[in-house]
Short mmCIF file of C-alpha atoms in Angstrom, two decimals:
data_model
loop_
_atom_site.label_atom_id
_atom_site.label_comp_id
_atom_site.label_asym_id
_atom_site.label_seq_id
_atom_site.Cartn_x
_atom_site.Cartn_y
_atom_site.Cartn_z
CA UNK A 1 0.00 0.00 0.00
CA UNK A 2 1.35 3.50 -0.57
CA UNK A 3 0.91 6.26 2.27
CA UNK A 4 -1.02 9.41 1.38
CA UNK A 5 0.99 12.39 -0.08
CA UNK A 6 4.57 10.85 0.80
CA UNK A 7 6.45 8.54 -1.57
CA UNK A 8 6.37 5.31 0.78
CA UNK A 9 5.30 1.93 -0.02
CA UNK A 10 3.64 0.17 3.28
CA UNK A 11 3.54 -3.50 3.82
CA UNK A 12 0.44 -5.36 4.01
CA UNK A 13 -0.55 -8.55 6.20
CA UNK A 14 -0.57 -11.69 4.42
CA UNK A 15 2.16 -10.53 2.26
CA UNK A 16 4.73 -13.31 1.04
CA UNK A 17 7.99 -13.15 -0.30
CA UNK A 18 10.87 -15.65 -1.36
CA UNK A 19 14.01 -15.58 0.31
CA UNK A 20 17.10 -17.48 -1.76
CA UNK A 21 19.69 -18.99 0.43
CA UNK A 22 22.71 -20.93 -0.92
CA UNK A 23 23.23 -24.52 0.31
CA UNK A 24 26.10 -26.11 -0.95
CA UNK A 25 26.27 -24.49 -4.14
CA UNK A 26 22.63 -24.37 -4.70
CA UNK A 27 20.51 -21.37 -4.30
CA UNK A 28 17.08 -23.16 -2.56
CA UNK A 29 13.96 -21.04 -1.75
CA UNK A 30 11.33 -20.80 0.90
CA UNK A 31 8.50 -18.54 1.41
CA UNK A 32 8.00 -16.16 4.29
CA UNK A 33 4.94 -14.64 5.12
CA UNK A 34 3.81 -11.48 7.32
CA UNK A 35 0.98 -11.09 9.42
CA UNK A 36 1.10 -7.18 10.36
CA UNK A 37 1.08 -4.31 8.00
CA UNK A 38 3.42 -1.13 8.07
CA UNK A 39 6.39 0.43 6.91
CA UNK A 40 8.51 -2.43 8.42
CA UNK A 41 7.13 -5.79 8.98
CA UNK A 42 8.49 -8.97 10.29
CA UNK A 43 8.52 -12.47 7.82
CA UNK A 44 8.50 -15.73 9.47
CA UNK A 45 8.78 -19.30 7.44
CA UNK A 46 10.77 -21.95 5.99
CA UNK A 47 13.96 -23.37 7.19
CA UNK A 48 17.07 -22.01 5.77
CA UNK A 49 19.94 -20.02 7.04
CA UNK A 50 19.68 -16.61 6.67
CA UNK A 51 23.05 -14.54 6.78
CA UNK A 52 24.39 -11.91 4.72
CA UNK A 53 24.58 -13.95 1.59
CA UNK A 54 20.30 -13.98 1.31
CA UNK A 55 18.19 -12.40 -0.96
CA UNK A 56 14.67 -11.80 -1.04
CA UNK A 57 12.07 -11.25 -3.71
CA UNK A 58 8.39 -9.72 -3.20
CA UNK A 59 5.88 -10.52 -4.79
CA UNK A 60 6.49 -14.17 -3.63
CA UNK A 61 6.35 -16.42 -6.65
CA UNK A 62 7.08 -20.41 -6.22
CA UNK A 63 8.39 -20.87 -9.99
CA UNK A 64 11.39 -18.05 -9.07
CA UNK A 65 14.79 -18.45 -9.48
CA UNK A 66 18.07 -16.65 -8.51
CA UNK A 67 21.66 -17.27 -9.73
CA UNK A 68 25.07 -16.95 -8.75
CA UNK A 69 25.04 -13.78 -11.21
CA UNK A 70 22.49 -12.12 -8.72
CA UNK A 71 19.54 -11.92 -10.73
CA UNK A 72 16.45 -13.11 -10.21
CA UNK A 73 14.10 -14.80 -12.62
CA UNK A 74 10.19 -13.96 -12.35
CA UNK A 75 7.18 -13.34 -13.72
CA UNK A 76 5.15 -10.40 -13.79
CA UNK A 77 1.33 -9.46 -15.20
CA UNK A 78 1.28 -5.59 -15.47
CA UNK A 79 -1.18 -4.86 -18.82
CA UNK A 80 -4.19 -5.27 -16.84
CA UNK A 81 -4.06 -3.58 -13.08
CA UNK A 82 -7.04 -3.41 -10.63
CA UNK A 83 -7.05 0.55 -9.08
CA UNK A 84 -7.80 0.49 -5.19
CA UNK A 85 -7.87 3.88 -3.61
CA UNK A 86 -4.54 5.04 -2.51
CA UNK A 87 -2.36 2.30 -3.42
CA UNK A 88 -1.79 -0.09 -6.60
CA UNK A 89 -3.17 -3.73 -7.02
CA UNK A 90 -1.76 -5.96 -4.42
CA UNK A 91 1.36 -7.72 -5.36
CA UNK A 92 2.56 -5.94 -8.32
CA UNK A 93 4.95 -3.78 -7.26
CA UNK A 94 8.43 -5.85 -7.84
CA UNK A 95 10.85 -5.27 -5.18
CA UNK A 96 14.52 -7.33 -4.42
CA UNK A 97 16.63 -7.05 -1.44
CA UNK A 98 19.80 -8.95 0.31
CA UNK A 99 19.75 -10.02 4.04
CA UNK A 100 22.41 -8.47 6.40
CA UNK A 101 24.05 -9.87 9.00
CA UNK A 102 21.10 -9.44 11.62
CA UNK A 103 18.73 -11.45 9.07
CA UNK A 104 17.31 -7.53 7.97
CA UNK A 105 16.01 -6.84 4.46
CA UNK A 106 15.98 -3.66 3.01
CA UNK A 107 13.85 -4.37 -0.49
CA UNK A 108 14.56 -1.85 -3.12
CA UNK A 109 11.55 -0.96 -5.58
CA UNK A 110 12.55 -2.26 -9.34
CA UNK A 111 9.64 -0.45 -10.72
CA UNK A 112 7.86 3.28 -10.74
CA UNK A 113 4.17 4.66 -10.23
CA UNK A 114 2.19 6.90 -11.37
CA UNK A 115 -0.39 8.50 -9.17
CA UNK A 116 -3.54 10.85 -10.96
CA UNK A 117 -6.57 11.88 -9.05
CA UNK A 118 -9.69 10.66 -10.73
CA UNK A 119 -12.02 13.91 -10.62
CA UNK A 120 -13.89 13.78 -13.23
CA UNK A 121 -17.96 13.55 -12.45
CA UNK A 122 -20.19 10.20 -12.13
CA UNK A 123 -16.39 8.32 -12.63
CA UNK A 124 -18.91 5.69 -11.32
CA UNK A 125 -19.69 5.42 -14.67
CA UNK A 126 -16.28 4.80 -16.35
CA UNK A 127 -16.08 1.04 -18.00
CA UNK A 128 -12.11 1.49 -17.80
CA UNK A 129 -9.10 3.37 -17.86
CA UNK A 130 -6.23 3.24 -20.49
CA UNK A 131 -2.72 4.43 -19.65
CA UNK A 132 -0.48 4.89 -23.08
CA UNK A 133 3.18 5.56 -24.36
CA UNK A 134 2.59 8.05 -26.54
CA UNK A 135 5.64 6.74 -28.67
CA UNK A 136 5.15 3.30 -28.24
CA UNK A 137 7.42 2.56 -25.96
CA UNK A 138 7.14 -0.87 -23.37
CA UNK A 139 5.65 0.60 -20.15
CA UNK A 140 3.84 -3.06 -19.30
CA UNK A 141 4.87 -6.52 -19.83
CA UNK A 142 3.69 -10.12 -19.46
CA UNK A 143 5.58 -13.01 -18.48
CA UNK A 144 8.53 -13.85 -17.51
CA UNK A 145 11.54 -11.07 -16.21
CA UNK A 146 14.79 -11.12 -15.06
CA UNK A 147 15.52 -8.46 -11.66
CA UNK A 148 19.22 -8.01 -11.50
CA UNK A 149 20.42 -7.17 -8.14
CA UNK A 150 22.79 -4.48 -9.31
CA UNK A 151 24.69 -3.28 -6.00
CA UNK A 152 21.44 -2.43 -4.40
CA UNK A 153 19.85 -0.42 -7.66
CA UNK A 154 17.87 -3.44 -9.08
CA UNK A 155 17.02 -3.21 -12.83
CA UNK A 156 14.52 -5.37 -14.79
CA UNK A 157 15.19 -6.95 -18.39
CA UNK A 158 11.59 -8.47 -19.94
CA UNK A 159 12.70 -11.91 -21.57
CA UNK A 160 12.55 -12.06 -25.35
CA UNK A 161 9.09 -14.24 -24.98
CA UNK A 162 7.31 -11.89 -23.35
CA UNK A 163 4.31 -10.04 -24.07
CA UNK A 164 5.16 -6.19 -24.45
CA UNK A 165 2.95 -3.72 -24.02
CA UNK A 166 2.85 0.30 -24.33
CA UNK A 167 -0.74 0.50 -23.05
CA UNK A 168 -1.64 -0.64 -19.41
CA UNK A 169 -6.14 -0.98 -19.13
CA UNK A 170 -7.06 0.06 -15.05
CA UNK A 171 -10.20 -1.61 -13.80
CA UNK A 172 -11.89 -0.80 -10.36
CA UNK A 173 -10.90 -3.63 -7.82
CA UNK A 174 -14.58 -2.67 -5.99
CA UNK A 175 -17.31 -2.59 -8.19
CA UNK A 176 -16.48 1.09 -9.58
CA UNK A 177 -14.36 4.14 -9.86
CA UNK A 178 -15.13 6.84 -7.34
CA UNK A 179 -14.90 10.58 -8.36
CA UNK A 180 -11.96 12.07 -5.90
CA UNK A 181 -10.10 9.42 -5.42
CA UNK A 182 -6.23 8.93 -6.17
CA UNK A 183 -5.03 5.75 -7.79
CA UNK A 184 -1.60 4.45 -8.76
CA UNK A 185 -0.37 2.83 -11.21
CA UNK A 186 2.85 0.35 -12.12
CA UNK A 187 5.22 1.15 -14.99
CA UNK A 188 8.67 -0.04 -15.85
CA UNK A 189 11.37 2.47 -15.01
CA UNK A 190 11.95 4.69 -18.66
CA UNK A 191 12.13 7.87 -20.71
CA UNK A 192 9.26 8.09 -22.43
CA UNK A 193 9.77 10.38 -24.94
CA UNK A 194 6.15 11.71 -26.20
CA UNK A 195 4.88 11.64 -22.53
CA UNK A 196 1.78 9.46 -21.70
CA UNK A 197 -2.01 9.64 -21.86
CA UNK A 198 -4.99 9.15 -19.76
CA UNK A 199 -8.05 7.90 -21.77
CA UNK A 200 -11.35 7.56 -19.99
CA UNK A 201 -13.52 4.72 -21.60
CA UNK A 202 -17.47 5.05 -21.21
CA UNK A 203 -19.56 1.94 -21.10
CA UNK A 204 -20.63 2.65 -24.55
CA UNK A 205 -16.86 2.95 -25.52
CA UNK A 206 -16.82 6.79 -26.06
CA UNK A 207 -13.60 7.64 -25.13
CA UNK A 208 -12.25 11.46 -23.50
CA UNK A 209 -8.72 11.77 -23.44
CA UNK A 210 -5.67 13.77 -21.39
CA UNK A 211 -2.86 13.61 -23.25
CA UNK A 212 0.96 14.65 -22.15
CA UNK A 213 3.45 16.11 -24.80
CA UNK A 214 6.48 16.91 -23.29
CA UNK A 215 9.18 13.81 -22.13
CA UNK A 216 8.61 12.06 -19.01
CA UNK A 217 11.10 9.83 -17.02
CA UNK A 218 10.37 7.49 -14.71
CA UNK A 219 13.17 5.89 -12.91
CA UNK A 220 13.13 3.36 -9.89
CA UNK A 221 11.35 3.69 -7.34
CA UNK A 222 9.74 7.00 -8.07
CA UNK A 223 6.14 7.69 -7.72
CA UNK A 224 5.16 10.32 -10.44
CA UNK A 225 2.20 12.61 -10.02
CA UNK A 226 0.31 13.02 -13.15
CA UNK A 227 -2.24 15.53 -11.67
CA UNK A 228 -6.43 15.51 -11.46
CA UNK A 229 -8.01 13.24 -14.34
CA UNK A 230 -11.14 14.75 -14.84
CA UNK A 231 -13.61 17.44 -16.38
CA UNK A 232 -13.07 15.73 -19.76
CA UNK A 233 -16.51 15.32 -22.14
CA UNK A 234 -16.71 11.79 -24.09
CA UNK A 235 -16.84 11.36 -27.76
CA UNK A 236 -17.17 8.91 -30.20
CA UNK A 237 -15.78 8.25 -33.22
CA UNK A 238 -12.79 11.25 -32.29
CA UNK A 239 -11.75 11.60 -28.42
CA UNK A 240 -11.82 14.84 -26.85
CA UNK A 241 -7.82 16.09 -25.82
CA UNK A 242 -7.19 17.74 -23.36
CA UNK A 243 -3.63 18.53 -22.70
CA UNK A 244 -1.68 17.09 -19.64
CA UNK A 245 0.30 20.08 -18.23
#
């Protein structure tokens, strides 16, 4: 979860993550799981021996790997996200960290949000939301990643197979969008060059549009204000712009 009008991501209880130990040459996982929420949180679970030489990988997934090479092999599911209020859809947002030598993890974020206030009237109404690269560029991906560790400043590489994608589609996780509420979105860390755009999708699929011009860069761990979303009228065959400042 992400706490109101400060860039910090919260824990949540029932949160799991994998922590990679290696035992005699062989990196073996186990999960560990969390029972309390807030900005620090305590994991409890499998058996092995955690020292300096640990890592850790949230969200916990049971087909991960890591290698002597310190990266970490995943997958991830960002095209399609489900907006709850003040934070992003629950475990999407990729993080990495290595255990010290008091079994402490300090994860590191490998990814970026994007935050917008939703004020535009009867947002009740909206069927979905698309977030677009205006240049094309991959800000989502499906399938299978690769995290490397990189000295504490993780960085993610999509595999070849992939599915690449430069629009994300945001549905409610309740039953609707609600006018005045903030919502926040995962991207992969990049320049994207033409900016990005917020299109509004009716239930009829008339679609109003907020469009950004100008470069924006997103780099790990950031979370990126976009503004208020709203006051847009919905067309159909053209999309009303209005431009993102």
């Amino acid at each position: 979860s992400v706490e109101t009008g400060v860039n910090k991501v919260y824990w949540d209880a029932n949160d799991a993550i994998n922590v990679f130990s290696n035992a005699g040459g062989v990196w073996k996982s186990d999960k560990f799981t969390t029972t309390k929420s807030g900005p620090v949180a305590k994991f409890n679970g499998g058996d092995v021996a955690l020292n300096e030489n640990c890592y850790a990988l949230f969200p916990y997934d049971a087909a991960a790997t890591f290698n002597d090479e310190s990266c970490f092999s995943t997958t991830i599911s960002t095209k399609v996200q489900h907006m709850t209020d003040k934070t992003f859809s629950p475990t999407i947002n990729l993080a990495v960290g290595k255990c010290n030598a008091d079994k402490e993890v300090a994860f590191k974020n490998a990814g970026a949000l994007l935050s917008f206030t939703l004020t535009q009237e009867r947002a009740d109404t909206i069927k979905y939301i698309e977030l677009k690269a205006n240049k094309g560029e991959t800000i989502a991906v499906n399938g299978a990643v690769s995290v490397n560790w990189n000295g504490g400043s993780p960085a993610i590489i999509p595999s070849a197979e992939a599915e690449k994608s430069s629009v994300i589609t945001i549905q409610p996780a309740g039953e609707t969008f609600k006018t005045g509420e903030t919502y926040y979105v995962w991207i992969l860390p990049g320049s994207y060059a033409d900016g990005i755009t917020v299109t509004l999708v009716s239930p009829t699929y008339m679609r109003a549009e907020k469009a950004g011009a100008s470069t924006l860069t997103a780099g790990r761990n950031q979370i990126i204000p976009l503004g208020d979303i709203g006051g847009l009228t919905y067309k159909g065959s053209e999309a009303e712009t209005t431009e993102m400042k």
